[in-house]
């Protein structure tokens, strides 16, 4: 059972996922990432920010890899890296100091782990678990869940 922001995020993701599945069945083609982004942006714009949903949408389609950050009013950014939520300032400070283009998967995973860990440590409202998902053209894999406690450094 979800409430508040979690419920809004869950509802938006389920609704858009259903729409994309229907579109895929109708067209018999894999949906593009920009289609998911457009559906989410249109939905959030209709609610004028009343749905407190911030999402990072990423994936690979026929046009390559994509990552888009979507904000509650339906605006979006396409950046090389992104962090959203109450701990985003701490996470972005790690990204901004250590990000380099063309990182290896191992380097990128370490950077993500460190940036989210900084977020967890510096923000009481951030959760305590980290899920890292690696998305490749032909598959995706989820790394082991990492759980932190607030008093870890």
GROMACS .gro file of C-alpha atoms in nm, residues 23-135:
model
  113
   23UNK     CA    1   0.065   0.077  -2.811
   24UNK     CA    2   0.310  -0.208  -2.858
   25UNK     CA    3   0.025  -0.454  -2.917
   26UNK     CA    4  -0.139  -0.221  -3.170
   27UNK     CA    5   0.174  -0.138  -3.367
   28UNK     CA    6   0.362  -0.467  -3.317
   29UNK     CA    7   0.676  -0.256  -3.261
   30UNK     CA    8   0.889  -0.184  -2.959
   31UNK     CA    9   0.800   0.157  -2.812
   32UNK     CA   10   1.062   0.428  -2.813
   33UNK     CA   11   1.188   0.593  -2.496
   34UNK     CA   12   1.065   0.933  -2.615
   35UNK     CA   13   0.712   0.789  -2.632
   36UNK     CA   14   0.722   0.700  -2.262
   37UNK     CA   15   0.866   1.042  -2.181
   38UNK     CA   16   0.596   1.219  -2.383
   39UNK     CA   17   0.314   1.023  -2.214
   40UNK     CA   18   0.450   1.100  -1.867
   41UNK     CA   19   0.503   1.468  -1.946
   42UNK     CA   20   0.151   1.507  -2.087
   43UNK     CA   21  -0.003   1.335  -1.785
   44UNK     CA   22   0.190   1.544  -1.534
   45UNK     CA   23   0.117   1.866  -1.724
   46UNK     CA   24  -0.257   1.791  -1.705
   47UNK     CA   25  -0.234   1.778  -1.325
   48UNK     CA   26  -0.027   2.101  -1.308
   49UNK     CA   27   0.213   1.967  -1.044
   50UNK     CA   28  -0.054   1.827  -0.812
   51UNK     CA   29   0.097   1.483  -0.867
   52UNK     CA   30   0.426   1.509  -0.680
   53UNK     CA   31   0.612   1.288  -0.927
   54UNK     CA   32   0.974   1.330  -1.034
   55UNK     CA   33   1.111   1.053  -1.253
   56UNK     CA   34   1.431   0.965  -1.430
   57UNK     CA   35   1.339   0.769  -1.743
   58UNK     CA   36   1.619   0.579  -1.913
   59UNK     CA   37   1.658   0.308  -2.168
   60UNK     CA   38   1.783   0.199  -2.507
   61UNK     CA   39   1.578   0.194  -2.827
   62UNK     CA   40   1.646   0.197  -3.201
   63UNK     CA   41   1.786   0.550  -3.172
   64UNK     CA   42   2.036   0.468  -2.897
   65UNK     CA   43   2.048   0.529  -2.524
   66UNK     CA   44   1.841   0.797  -2.354
   67UNK     CA   45   1.800   0.945  -2.008
   68UNK     CA   46   1.543   1.212  -1.929
   69UNK     CA   47   1.453   1.371  -1.597
   70UNK     CA   48   1.085   1.464  -1.569
   71UNK     CA   49   0.952   1.710  -1.309
   72UNK     CA   50   0.603   1.738  -1.150
   73UNK     CA   51   0.474   2.008  -1.388
   74UNK     CA   52   0.574   1.807  -1.697
   75UNK     CA   53   0.899   1.983  -1.780
   76UNK     CA   54   1.207   1.774  -1.854
   77UNK     CA   55   1.585   1.773  -1.896
   78UNK     CA   56   1.810   1.547  -2.102
   79UNK     CA   57   2.146   1.533  -1.928
   80UNK     CA   58   2.442   1.296  -1.900
   81UNK     CA   59   2.364   1.239  -1.531
   82UNK     CA   60   2.085   1.337  -1.298
   83UNK     CA   61   1.958   1.318  -0.941
   84UNK     CA   62   1.614   1.411  -0.812
   85UNK     CA   63   1.442   1.411  -0.477
   86UNK     CA   64   1.519   1.542  -0.132
   87UNK     CA   65   1.878   1.414  -0.135
   88UNK     CA   66   1.961   1.530  -0.486
   89UNK     CA   67   2.195   1.812  -0.375
   90UNK     CA   68   2.432   1.567  -0.206
   91UNK     CA   69   2.412   1.321  -0.493
   92UNK     CA   70   2.474   1.590  -0.756
   93UNK     CA   71   2.779   1.721  -0.569
   94UNK     CA   72   2.940   1.377  -0.604
   95UNK     CA   73   2.836   1.350  -0.970
   96UNK     CA   74   2.968   1.696  -1.055
   97UNK     CA   75   3.308   1.636  -0.899
   98UNK     CA   76   3.370   1.281  -1.025
   99UNK     CA   77   3.180   1.231  -1.352
  100UNK     CA   78   3.390   1.179  -1.665
  101UNK     CA   79   3.255   1.089  -2.010
  102UNK     CA   80   3.296   0.730  -2.134
  103UNK     CA   81   3.333   0.571  -1.790
  104UNK     CA   82   3.349   0.194  -1.762
  105UNK     CA   83   3.046   0.015  -1.619
  106UNK     CA   84   3.238  -0.052  -1.298
  107UNK     CA   85   3.342   0.315  -1.262
  108UNK     CA   86   2.987   0.434  -1.330
  109UNK     CA   87   2.839   0.188  -1.078
  110UNK     CA   88   3.087   0.305  -0.813
  111UNK     CA   89   3.000   0.670  -0.886
  112UNK     CA   90   2.627   0.599  -0.856
  113UNK     CA   91   2.678   0.405  -0.532
  114UNK     CA   92   2.885   0.688  -0.382
  115UNK     CA   93   2.645   0.962  -0.494
  116UNK     CA   94   2.335   0.788  -0.358
  117UNK     CA   95   2.524   0.699  -0.038
  118UNK     CA   96   2.604   1.070   0.009
  119UNK     CA   97   2.235   1.144  -0.040
  120UNK     CA   98   2.133   0.885   0.220
  121UNK     CA   99   2.387   1.008   0.473
  122UNK     CA  100   2.302   1.379   0.437
  123UNK     CA  101   1.922   1.366   0.410
  124UNK     CA  102   1.684   1.229   0.671
  125UNK     CA  103   1.406   1.183   0.415
  126UNK     CA  104   1.611   0.968   0.178
  127UNK     CA  105   1.563   0.594   0.196
  128UNK     CA  106   1.839   0.355   0.288
  129UNK     CA  107   1.856   0.107   0.002
  130UNK     CA  108   2.023   0.143  -0.336
  131UNK     CA  109   1.926  -0.050  -0.648
  132UNK     CA  110   2.160  -0.012  -0.944
  133UNK     CA  111   2.023  -0.130  -1.278
  134UNK     CA  112   2.249  -0.161  -1.582
  135UNK     CA  113   2.057  -0.112  -1.909
   0.00000   0.00000   0.00000
